[in-house]
């Protein structure tokens, strides 16, 4: 699945609810999921971490949808930005 396809699925499934909630409160949900991912990583529970990685990605996509950001384009711009290359 490519990034655009995933973003579209998230949009179709969650945009109405997330838009009604508003971006501020949706961002709080995203942060909660980042915390859950951090806890899963810290605990070493790989199965739980797998679920939390997906949660974080879905909430990230929904935030991008609320801000009308095309993540396919954003990721391409990131990967083509020489300032984003690893430092020595
Ligand atoms: Mg979670």
XYZ file of N, CA and C and ligand atoms in Angstrom:
265
model
N 0.846 -1.189 0.000
C 0.000 0.000 0.000
C 0.887 1.247 0.000
N 0.559 2.188 -0.879
C 1.357 3.410 -0.885
C 0.766 4.453 0.078
N 1.510 5.504 0.272
C 1.128 6.507 1.268
C -0.199 7.166 0.904
N -0.377 7.505 -0.367
C -1.626 8.165 -0.787
C -2.837 7.270 -0.560
N -2.675 5.987 -0.839
C -3.796 5.055 -0.639
C -4.146 4.965 0.835
N -3.134 4.890 1.680
C -3.391 4.844 3.123
C -4.076 6.119 3.595
N -3.563 7.268 3.133
C -4.148 8.537 3.563
C -5.603 8.637 3.123
N -5.916 8.136 1.956
C -7.296 8.182 1.473
C -8.212 7.279 2.296
N -7.718 6.112 2.649
C -8.516 5.210 3.508
C -8.810 5.879 4.844
N -7.774 6.478 5.433
C -7.955 7.170 6.715
C -8.961 8.306 6.562
N -8.860 9.027 5.446
C -9.791 10.140 5.199
C -11.229 9.645 5.103
N -11.438 8.604 4.307
C -12.793 8.073 4.132
C -13.362 7.555 5.443
N -12.509 6.960 6.248
C -12.981 6.313 7.468
C -13.153 7.286 8.634
N -12.273 8.272 8.761
C -12.235 9.052 10.007
C -12.419 10.559 9.850
N -12.382 11.085 8.626
C -12.332 12.540 8.480
C -13.524 13.243 9.136
N -14.723 12.747 8.909
C -15.909 13.423 9.440
C -15.821 13.540 10.967
N -15.537 12.433 11.621
C -15.446 12.425 13.086
C -14.316 13.318 13.582
N -13.146 13.183 12.932
C -11.991 13.965 13.376
C -12.183 15.451 13.105
N -12.817 15.758 11.994
C -13.072 17.162 11.672
C -14.050 17.788 12.674
N -15.048 17.021 13.070
C -15.998 17.525 14.072
C -15.321 17.721 15.431
N -14.370 16.835 15.758
C -13.634 16.955 17.016
C -12.730 18.181 17.001
N -12.165 18.452 15.820
C -11.251 19.582 15.685
C -9.806 19.146 15.780
N -8.931 19.925 15.149
C -7.534 19.508 15.051
C -6.815 19.541 16.407
N -7.179 20.471 17.279
C -6.496 20.545 18.570
C -6.711 19.265 19.375
N -7.961 18.861 19.518
C -8.241 17.650 20.298
C -7.775 16.386 19.570
N -7.788 16.429 18.242
C -7.255 15.294 17.484
C -5.747 15.191 17.703
N -5.081 16.335 17.784
C -3.640 16.332 18.067
C -3.362 15.748 19.454
N -4.254 15.971 20.400
C -4.083 15.377 21.731
C -4.163 13.851 21.655
N -5.074 13.338 20.855
C -5.162 11.880 20.657
C -3.867 11.353 20.056
N -3.338 12.092 19.083
C -2.072 11.682 18.461
C -0.969 11.587 19.522
N -0.902 12.604 20.371
C 0.134 12.603 21.414
C -0.055 11.444 22.385
N -1.302 11.131 22.687
C -1.553 9.990 23.569
C -1.011 8.711 22.937
N -1.230 8.570 21.632
C -0.737 7.363 20.948
C 0.788 7.320 20.908
N 1.416 8.462 20.758
C 2.889 8.498 20.806
C 3.368 8.034 22.178
N 2.663 8.456 23.219
C 3.006 8.009 24.573
C 2.838 6.508 24.721
N 1.759 5.971 24.172
C 1.539 4.521 24.237
C 2.631 3.777 23.481
N 3.054 4.315 22.351
C 4.146 3.687 21.598
C 5.441 3.716 22.412
N 5.722 4.845 23.019
C 6.937 4.957 23.835
C 6.913 3.946 24.974
N 5.762 3.771 25.602
C 5.638 2.797 26.690
C 5.851 1.377 26.188
N 5.288 1.085 25.019
C 5.446 -0.259 24.448
C 6.908 -0.534 24.119
N 7.592 0.463 23.585
C 9.017 0.309 23.266
C 9.808 0.090 24.550
N 9.501 0.901 25.552
C 10.227 0.801 26.826
C 10.011 -0.555 27.491
N 8.821 -1.116 27.327
C 8.521 -2.401 27.969
C 9.104 -3.583 27.210
N 9.490 -3.352 25.955
C 10.038 -4.429 25.138
C 8.968 -5.344 24.572
N 7.708 -4.942 24.690
C 6.587 -5.747 24.179
C 6.418 -5.465 22.681
N 7.009 -6.302 21.871
C 7.029 -6.049 20.435
C 5.641 -6.124 19.805
N 4.806 -7.027 20.268
C 3.445 -7.131 19.722
C 2.641 -5.878 20.021
N 2.758 -5.389 21.238
C 2.065 -4.146 21.596
C 2.646 -2.971 20.815
N 3.971 -2.952 20.662
C 4.611 -1.867 19.904
C 4.110 -1.858 18.464
N 3.928 -3.038 17.893
C 3.439 -3.143 16.510
C 2.079 -2.464 16.377
N 1.199 -2.722 17.322
C -0.128 -2.093 17.313
C -0.006 -0.581 17.483
N 0.863 -0.158 18.380
C 1.003 1.278 18.650
C 1.660 2.026 17.483
N 2.584 1.361 16.790
C 3.142 1.992 15.580
C 2.024 2.304 14.597
N 1.118 1.361 14.423
C -0.009 1.576 13.499
C -0.920 2.684 14.017
N -1.189 2.694 15.313
C -2.028 3.759 15.882
C -1.431 5.135 15.581
N -0.133 5.275 15.829
C 0.534 6.567 15.609
C 0.459 6.967 14.135
N 0.678 6.010 13.257
C 0.631 6.311 11.828
C -0.771 6.761 11.403
N -1.793 6.085 11.903
C -3.167 6.462 11.533
C -3.517 7.861 12.033
N -3.128 8.170 13.263
C -3.419 9.505 13.800
C -2.599 10.573 13.085
N -1.389 10.238 12.675
C -0.586 11.172 11.886
C -1.278 11.470 10.559
N -1.781 10.427 9.933
C -2.486 10.606 8.656
C -3.747 11.440 8.833
N -4.451 11.226 9.912
C -5.678 11.990 10.114
C -5.362 13.460 10.369
N -4.278 13.742 11.068
C -3.876 15.144 11.258
C -3.512 15.777 9.917
N -2.808 15.037 9.088
C -2.465 15.552 7.754
C -3.742 15.832 6.961
N -4.716 14.953 7.061
C -5.981 15.186 6.360
C -6.670 16.443 6.867
N -6.667 16.646 8.162
C -7.328 17.827 8.715
C -6.650 19.114 8.270
N -5.335 19.038 8.002
C -4.609 20.224 7.540
C -4.460 20.247 6.020
N -5.102 19.290 5.352
C -5.041 19.176 3.893
C -3.593 19.103 3.388
N -2.810 18.282 4.080
C -1.419 18.048 3.682
C -1.346 16.692 2.988
N -0.792 16.680 1.785
C -0.594 15.450 1.032
C 0.697 14.796 1.527
N 0.564 13.678 2.226
C 1.734 13.051 2.839
C 2.670 12.425 1.810
N 2.128 12.001 0.691
C 2.990 11.478 -0.384
C 3.966 12.583 -0.817
N 3.440 13.784 -1.020
C 4.273 14.918 -1.411
C 5.214 15.335 -0.282
N 4.708 15.317 0.947
C 5.535 15.723 2.083
C 6.719 14.784 2.265
N 6.474 13.488 2.128
C 7.552 12.512 2.285
C 8.550 12.623 1.138
N 8.047 12.819 -0.083
C 8.952 12.978 -1.234
C 9.841 14.210 -1.052
N 9.249 15.299 -0.579
C 10.028 16.518 -0.340
C 11.093 16.276 0.725
N 10.712 15.544 1.755
C 11.666 15.222 2.829
C 12.839 14.418 2.270
N 12.519 13.370 1.517
C 13.567 12.472 1.010
C 14.473 13.156 -0.002
N 13.960 14.183 -0.662
C 14.753 14.910 -1.658
C 15.449 16.139 -1.091
N 15.300 16.358 0.198
C 15.903 17.524 0.845
C 17.300 17.152 1.367
N 18.351 17.732 0.800
C 19.707 17.374 1.249
C 19.958 17.695 2.722
N 19.215 18.637 3.281
C 19.397 18.954 4.699
C 18.908 17.832 5.606
N 18.142 16.891 5.042
C 17.599 15.786 5.845
C 18.488 14.537 5.794
N 19.620 14.630 5.093
C 20.529 13.501 5.026
C 21.220 13.327 6.371
N 21.612 12.094 6.690
C 22.283 11.872 7.970
C 23.605 12.633 8.032
N 23.913 13.100 9.224
C 25.185 13.798 9.413
C 26.255 12.783 9.786
N 27.487 13.142 9.515
C 28.594 12.197 9.804
C 28.967 12.228 11.267
Mg -2.745 2.951 21.038
